[in-house]
Amino acid sequence: MFNYFRKEIEWAGRPLILETGKIARQADGAVVITYGDTVVLCTAVGAKTVKPGQDFFPLTVNYQEKAFAAGRIPGGFFKREGRPSEGEVLTARLIDRPIRPLFPENFLNEVQITATVLSHDMENDPSIVAMIGCSAALTLSGIPFFGPVAACRIGQIDGKLVINPTIAETKSSNLDLVVAGTSEGVLMVESEADELSEERMLEAVTAGHDAFQPVIDAIIDLAEHAAKQPWDLVGPTKEEIALRKRVEKLGTKLIADAYKEKVKQARYEKIASAKARINEGLAEEGLNVDAAKPMLKELEAQVVRGAILKTGTRIDGRDLKTVRPIVSEVGILPRAHGSALFTRGETQALVVATLGTAQDEQVIDALEGEYRSNFMLHYNFPPYSVGECGRMGSPGRREIGHGKLAWRAIHPLLPGKDAFPYTIRVVSEITESNGSSSMATVCGTSLALMDAGVPLPRPVAGIAMGLIKEDRGYAVLSDILGDEDHLGDMDFKVAGTEAGVTSLQMDIKITSITPEIMKIALQQAREGRIHILGEMAKALDEGREGVSRNAPKITTISVPREKIRDVIGSGGKVIREIVEYSGAKVDIGEDGTITIAASNDEQAQKAIARIEGIVAEPEIGKIYNGKVVKTADFGAFVNFLGPRDGLVHISELANGRVGRTTDVVKQGDEVKVKVLGFDDRGKVKLSMRVVDQETGADITDSVGAKPSRPPRQRDAD
C-alpha cells in the first residue's frame, strides 16, 4: 500500500531521519523529518499551469506549530490554533529566503510549501528541522528546483562554536546564528550576537556551511530512490527571443538616461516615461506589450548593473563605499519618554521609546511554554513612505521580519531587569524609504532608547550592503538604495557597535557567494557602521542621566519568599490596599522581587513603607506607632507593624492601677507602643506606659518599669 523510503544519518550527535511515501501522498512532495523527538511534516505542491497574465513567481511558505506537538491544548475560547504567531511568521520567512532564489527565472507556476510541527521534544529547534524537510519535499516533488538546501544553527558556548545547540544550551550562548545554503555556498544567514568580531561571525557561517553538507548528501540519496519525474521546463520561443532583442534595442538608451536622475521620485517618473515610449514602439510594430513586461525588468537590471561594474558609480552618483548624508535628532516629541528622527538620504525612521512596568510585559504562548518579554520593537511601513496608496492594517510578514531584525540588533545591549526594571516598547514609523529602513530603525532605536534614559553601554548602528556579481567581476555596495536592492544579487545587513557585531542578516539572490566576498562585505560594512555611529553621536552618544520625567519612576525591593503571601493578602486584598493607599503600581515576582512604579517619589515611598511594615519583624525594645483595633477587659490589641497586632495588657496601659481598658484607650486611637517580648505562642507583648505618648520617647527608667506579666489564662480566653 505504501511506497515507503527512509534515510537516517547521525548529525551533531543526534539521529536525523527523513521518511517519505507514507503520509500526505497526494502532495507533489512530502517528507516526515525527525530530529531527536522533534517531528515535522513538510509538503510541497505546485500548480500545473500558470495563471494568465501572471508575471511573478507566487511562492507561499506556511509554517504551523500544533499545540498537540507539545502535549498542550490551545488557550482561548475556541480551543484551536488561530492566526500564525510572530514566531511562526518568522520561521516561514526563514524557510522562504534560501529556497526562493533556487527556482528557475522563467518558472511562474504557483508553489505552496507547508511545514507542520507534529512533535516537539523541547530540545531540538523545529525551525531548522522544518527548513531541511521543506527542501527535501521540494527535491522529491519534481517541481523545478535547483536544490537541495540545508541549514543548521550555530551557537558559541565558552568560546567554542556549537552545531545545533539544544534549546537549553542556547540560553548560555552568546551567538544565535542560522545559516542555510547549498553544497556550493551560503544563501541565507540570520543571527544575533553579543558584539562578536566580523572574523568570528565569518568563522561561524563557514562552520555552519560545512556542518550541513551531510544533510544535503542525505536528501540527494533519498531523492535517488523516491523523487518524482522532473517537470519539463519550456525554454524561450523564437518569438520571445526576438522580442527581447527588440526591447533591448528600443530601450537600452532610454532606460540608461532615466537612471541618470539622482532623485528617487523624479527618477521613477523618468523610468515610467521611458517604459511608456518603449511600449509605444513595440505596439507600433505589432509586438506583444504584455509579454515584454518582464523583459523590461531584465533590461533595467542589465543597465544598472553594467554601469556600476563598468564605472564604479552608482545610481545616485556615489562610489561603492560612500554612505548617504545622515541627520540624527532626538527628543523631538515632548510627551514621549524617548524619541528620535533618523534620516539617511531618502530613508527616514521616526522612532519612539516608551517605558512601562512589569504589568506591560508581553506574554508569549509558545510550544516551549509561556514566557514574558520586557522588550518589544514594532516596525511599521505605511504606503506613504514610498509615495504610494495602499492598505493600512495589521503588520504583514515583511514588517514582522524587519522589526525582529532590529530587535536582534538592539537586544544584546539592553541592561538586565535587575539593573533597569522597566518594560520597553519601541515603535519605528518609517516615514520615508529608499533603502534599508530596517537599519534606519536600528539607528533610530538606539537614539530613542538613549533619549529615554535606558543605559545602553554603547550605541548601535546598522548598514545594508549589496552585491553586483557577473562573470566579468563583482562590486560590493555600501548603504544600498531600494533599486540596488531589487536589481542586485545580495541584501546583506550588518548591525553592531564599535566593539562588534550584534546582528547579521544575509539573503542571496544567486546560487551562492564565496567566503572572499563575504569577508569584503563584512569589512566594508564595519567601515560604514563606524561612520554612521559618528554621525549619530552628533545628536547623542550615551543614555541620559535618569529616565524621562514623563516615565514612571520604578523602585525595586526584595522581600523573603515566605512573606510574599503576606504582601498579597487573601484574594489580593493587601496589595490592592497598598495600591489604593499609595497610588503606585506594585508587581510581585515569584522570587520575592517587588517592583514599585510611581509617578513621583512620594507615592513610591508610601508603598515601600507599607510593604516594609508588612514584612518587617518586631524588634524587642523598639518603639512603634500603632492603632487600637480592639479593646477587651484584659487590655487592648494594637496594630503597629503592617498587618501585625500585639497586646497591650491592662497593666501596661498606664502607670498605676487601671480599672477598665476603655478608661485609657478606645478603638481607633493612635498610640505609641514598645515591644516587650513574645509569649509562648509567638504573640507580641506591647507596652504603652513606658512610652511618652506625646513625644514617643522611652521613659522606662523614669517610671521604674517592672517586668510585664503574661495575661491570665481566663483573660486570654
GROMACS .gro file of N, CA and C in nm, residues 169-248:
model
  240
  169GLU      N    1   2.084   2.481   2.585
  169GLU     CA    2   2.219   2.532   2.560
  169GLU      C    3   2.218   2.671   2.500
  170THR      N    4   2.116   2.701   2.421
  170THR     CA    5   2.106   2.832   2.356
  170THR      C    6   2.102   2.944   2.459
  171LYS      N    7   2.045   2.916   2.576
  171LYS     CA    8   2.033   3.020   2.679
  171LYS      C    9   2.168   3.066   2.732
  172SER      N   10   2.269   2.980   2.722
  172SER     CA   11   2.403   3.019   2.770
  172SER      C   12   2.497   3.054   2.655
  173SER      N   13   2.442   3.069   2.534
  173SER     CA   14   2.523   3.100   2.417
  173SER      C   15   2.522   3.250   2.391
  174ASN      N   16   2.637   3.306   2.349
  174ASN     CA   17   2.641   3.447   2.313
  174ASN      C   18   2.634   3.467   2.162
  175LEU      N   19   2.589   3.363   2.093
  175LEU     CA   20   2.567   3.369   1.949
  175LEU      C   21   2.449   3.281   1.913
  176ASP      N   22   2.359   3.333   1.831
  176ASP     CA   23   2.248   3.254   1.779
  176ASP      C   24   2.243   3.281   1.629
  177LEU      N   25   2.300   3.189   1.551
  177LEU     CA   26   2.315   3.210   1.408
  177LEU      C   27   2.255   3.094   1.331
  178VAL      N   28   2.172   3.125   1.233
  178VAL     CA   29   2.116   3.025   1.143
  178VAL      C   30   2.175   3.048   1.006
  179VAL      N   31   2.230   2.944   0.947
  179VAL     CA   32   2.289   2.954   0.813
  179VAL      C   33   2.227   2.847   0.726
  180ALA      N   34   2.195   2.883   0.601
  180ALA     CA   35   2.136   2.790   0.507
  180ALA      C   36   2.205   2.806   0.372
  181GLY      N   37   2.210   2.699   0.296
  181GLY     CA   38   2.274   2.708   0.165
  181GLY      C   39   2.273   2.574   0.094
  182THR      N   40   2.342   2.570  -0.018
  182THR     CA   41   2.355   2.450  -0.099
  182THR      C   42   2.494   2.392  -0.078
  183SER      N   43   2.528   2.291  -0.154
  183SER     CA   44   2.663   2.236  -0.145
  183SER      C   45   2.766   2.335  -0.198
  184GLU      N   46   2.721   2.427  -0.282
  184GLU     CA   47   2.813   2.524  -0.343
  184GLU      C   48   2.846   2.640  -0.250
  185GLY      N   49   2.748   2.688  -0.173
  185GLY     CA   50   2.774   2.805  -0.091
  185GLY      C   51   2.656   2.845  -0.005
  186VAL      N   52   2.672   2.958   0.061
  186VAL     CA   53   2.572   3.008   0.155
  186VAL      C   54   2.468   3.092   0.081
  187LEU      N   55   2.341   3.075   0.121
  187LEU     CA   56   2.232   3.151   0.062
  187LEU      C   57   2.166   3.245   0.161
  188MET      N   58   2.169   3.210   0.290
  188MET     CA   59   2.096   3.289   0.389
  188MET      C   60   2.164   3.279   0.525
  189VAL      N   61   2.170   3.392   0.595
  189VAL     CA   62   2.221   3.397   0.732
  189VAL      C   63   2.128   3.484   0.814
  190GLU      N   64   2.099   3.442   0.934
  190GLU     CA   65   2.019   3.520   1.029
  190GLU      C   66   2.084   3.502   1.165
  191SER      N   67   2.113   3.613   1.237
  191SER     CA   68   2.187   3.594   1.361
  191SER      C   69   2.164   3.706   1.460
  192GLU      N   70   2.193   3.674   1.586
  192GLU     CA   71   2.204   3.769   1.696
  192GLU      C   72   2.331   3.733   1.772
  193ALA      N   73   2.411   3.835   1.806
  193ALA     CA   74   2.540   3.807   1.870
  193ALA      C   75   2.571   3.914   1.973
  194ASP      N   76   2.654   3.875   2.071
  194ASP     CA   77   2.697   3.969   2.175
  194ASP      C   78   2.826   4.038   2.134
  195GLU      N   79   2.816   4.127   2.036
  195GLU     CA   80   2.927   4.209   1.990
  195GLU      C   81   3.049   4.125   1.953
  196LEU      N   82   3.028   4.026   1.866
  196LEU     CA   83   3.139   3.943   1.819
  196LEU      C   84   3.207   4.010   1.700
  197SER      N   85   3.330   3.972   1.676
  197SER     CA   86   3.405   4.031   1.565
  197SER      C   87   3.355   3.979   1.432
  198GLU      N   88   3.384   4.056   1.327
  198GLU     CA   89   3.347   4.014   1.192
  198GLU      C   90   3.415   3.882   1.157
  199GLU      N   91   3.538   3.865   1.200
  199GLU     CA   92   3.611   3.741   1.172
  199GLU      C   93   3.543   3.621   1.237
  200ARG      N   94   3.496   3.638   1.362
  200ARG     CA   95   3.429   3.528   1.430
  200ARG      C   96   3.295   3.495   1.365
  201MET      N   97   3.224   3.597   1.321
  201MET     CA   98   3.096   3.572   1.253
  201MET      C   99   3.118   3.495   1.124
  202LEU      N  100   3.223   3.531   1.049
  202LEU     CA  101   3.252   3.459   0.926
  202LEU      C  102   3.292   3.314   0.955
  203GLU      N  103   3.367   3.292   1.063
  203GLU     CA  104   3.401   3.155   1.104
  203GLU      C  105   3.276   3.074   1.134
  204ALA      N  106   3.179   3.137   1.201
  204ALA     CA  107   3.056   3.066   1.236
  204ALA      C  108   2.976   3.031   1.111
  205VAL      N  109   2.969   3.123   1.015
  205VAL     CA  110   2.897   3.095   0.890
  205VAL      C  111   2.963   2.980   0.816
  206THR      N  112   3.095   2.983   0.807
  206THR     CA  113   3.169   2.877   0.737
  206THR      C  114   3.152   2.743   0.808
  207ALA      N  115   3.156   2.745   0.943
  207ALA     CA  116   3.137   2.621   1.019
  207ALA      C  117   2.998   2.564   0.994
  208GLY      N  118   2.898   2.651   0.986
  208GLY     CA  119   2.763   2.605   0.960
  208GLY      C  120   2.750   2.542   0.822
  209HIS      N  121   2.810   2.607   0.721
  209HIS     CA  122   2.804   2.554   0.585
  209HIS      C  123   2.868   2.416   0.577
  210ASP      N  124   2.981   2.400   0.644
  210ASP     CA  125   3.046   2.268   0.645
  210ASP      C  126   2.961   2.164   0.718
  211ALA      N  127   2.894   2.209   0.826
  211ALA     CA  128   2.822   2.115   0.911
  211ALA      C  129   2.701   2.054   0.843
  212PHE      N  130   2.634   2.127   0.753
  212PHE     CA  131   2.512   2.070   0.695
  212PHE      C  132   2.536   1.997   0.561
  213GLN      N  133   2.658   1.980   0.519
  213GLN     CA  134   2.684   1.906   0.395
  213GLN      C  135   2.636   1.761   0.402
  214PRO      N  136   2.653   1.689   0.516
  214PRO     CA  137   2.598   1.552   0.521
  214PRO      C  138   2.446   1.548   0.504
  215VAL      N  139   2.377   1.655   0.545
  215VAL     CA  140   2.232   1.659   0.529
  215VAL      C  141   2.196   1.671   0.382
  216ILE      N  142   2.268   1.754   0.308
  216ILE     CA  143   2.244   1.765   0.164
  216ILE      C  144   2.267   1.631   0.095
  217ASP      N  145   2.373   1.563   0.134
  217ASP     CA  146   2.400   1.431   0.076
  217ASP      C  147   2.287   1.333   0.108
  218ALA      N  148   2.230   1.341   0.229
  218ALA     CA  149   2.120   1.251   0.267
  218ALA      C  150   1.996   1.279   0.182
  219ILE      N  151   1.966   1.406   0.157
  219ILE     CA  152   1.850   1.440   0.075
  219ILE      C  153   1.869   1.389  -0.068
  220ILE      N  154   1.989   1.406  -0.121
  220ILE     CA  155   2.018   1.358  -0.256
  220ILE      C  156   2.003   1.206  -0.263
  221ASP      N  157   2.053   1.139  -0.160
  221ASP     CA  158   2.042   0.993  -0.157
  221ASP      C  159   1.896   0.948  -0.152
  222LEU      N  160   1.815   1.017  -0.072
  222LEU     CA  161   1.672   0.985  -0.067
  222LEU      C  162   1.606   1.011  -0.202
  223ALA      N  163   1.644   1.123  -0.267
  223ALA     CA  164   1.584   1.158  -0.396
  223ALA      C  165   1.616   1.055  -0.504
  224GLU      N  166   1.732   0.995  -0.496
  224GLU     CA  167   1.769   0.893  -0.597
  224GLU      C  168   1.674   0.775  -0.593
  225HIS      N  169   1.610   0.750  -0.478
  225HIS     CA  170   1.518   0.638  -0.465
  225HIS      C  171   1.371   0.680  -0.474
  226ALA      N  172   1.339   0.804  -0.436
  226ALA     CA  173   1.199   0.839  -0.417
  226ALA      C  174   1.153   0.962  -0.496
  227ALA      N  175   1.239   1.029  -0.568
  227ALA     CA  176   1.199   1.152  -0.638
  227ALA      C  177   1.109   1.121  -0.757
  228LYS      N  178   1.014   1.212  -0.781
  228LYS     CA  179   0.926   1.201  -0.896
  228LYS      C  180   0.995   1.255  -1.020
  229GLN      N  181   0.935   1.225  -1.134
  229GLN     CA  182   0.991   1.273  -1.260
  229GLN      C  183   0.993   1.426  -1.261
  230PRO      N  184   1.104   1.487  -1.299
  230PRO     CA  185   1.108   1.634  -1.302
  230PRO      C  186   1.014   1.691  -1.407
  231TRP      N  187   0.957   1.804  -1.376
  231TRP     CA  188   0.869   1.871  -1.471
  231TRP      C  189   0.951   1.922  -1.589
  232ASP      N  190   0.888   1.926  -1.702
  232ASP     CA  191   0.953   1.983  -1.820
  232ASP      C  192   0.954   2.134  -1.809
  233LEU      N  193   1.071   2.191  -1.837
  233LEU     CA  194   1.083   2.336  -1.842
  233LEU      C  195   1.084   2.382  -1.987
  234VAL      N  196   0.992   2.470  -2.016
  234VAL     CA  197   0.983   2.519  -2.153
  234VAL      C  198   1.075   2.639  -2.169
  235GLY      N  199   1.167   2.631  -2.261
  235GLY     CA  200   1.258   2.742  -2.286
  235GLY      C  201   1.191   2.853  -2.366
  236PRO      N  202   1.260   2.965  -2.384
  236PRO     CA  203   1.202   3.075  -2.461
  236PRO      C  204   1.182   3.039  -2.607
  237THR      N  205   1.072   3.085  -2.660
  237THR     CA  206   1.043   3.061  -2.802
  237THR      C  207   1.122   3.158  -2.889
  238LYS      N  208   1.119   3.131  -3.021
  238LYS     CA  209   1.188   3.221  -3.113
  238LYS      C  210   1.128   3.361  -3.106
  239GLU      N  211   0.994   3.367  -3.090
  239GLU     CA  212   0.928   3.497  -3.080
  239GLU      C  213   0.974   3.573  -2.956
  240GLU      N  214   0.988   3.501  -2.844
  240GLU     CA  215   1.031   3.566  -2.720
  240GLU      C  216   1.176   3.615  -2.732
  241ILE      N  217   1.259   3.536  -2.796
  241ILE     CA  218   1.398   3.578  -2.814
  241ILE      C  219   1.405   3.703  -2.901
  242ALA      N  220   1.324   3.705  -3.007
  242ALA     CA  221   1.322   3.822  -3.095
  242ALA      C  222   1.267   3.944  -3.023
  243LEU      N  223   1.164   3.923  -2.942
  243LEU     CA  224   1.105   4.035  -2.868
  243LEU      C  225   1.205   4.092  -2.768
  244ARG      N  226   1.281   4.006  -2.702
  244ARG     CA  227   1.381   4.054  -2.605
  244ARG      C  228   1.487   4.140  -2.674
  245LYS      N  229   1.531   4.096  -2.791
  245LYS     CA  230   1.630   4.174  -2.865
  245LYS      C  231   1.573   4.310  -2.905
  246ARG      N  232   1.445   4.310  -2.942
  246ARG     CA  233   1.383   4.437  -2.984
  246ARG      C  234   1.368   4.532  -2.864
  247VAL      N  235   1.332   4.476  -2.747
  247VAL     CA  236   1.320   4.557  -2.625
  247VAL      C  237   1.454   4.619  -2.591
  248GLU      N  238   1.560   4.539  -2.603
  248GLU     CA  239   1.692   4.591  -2.571
  248GLU      C  240   1.733   4.703  -2.667
   0.00000   0.00000   0.00000
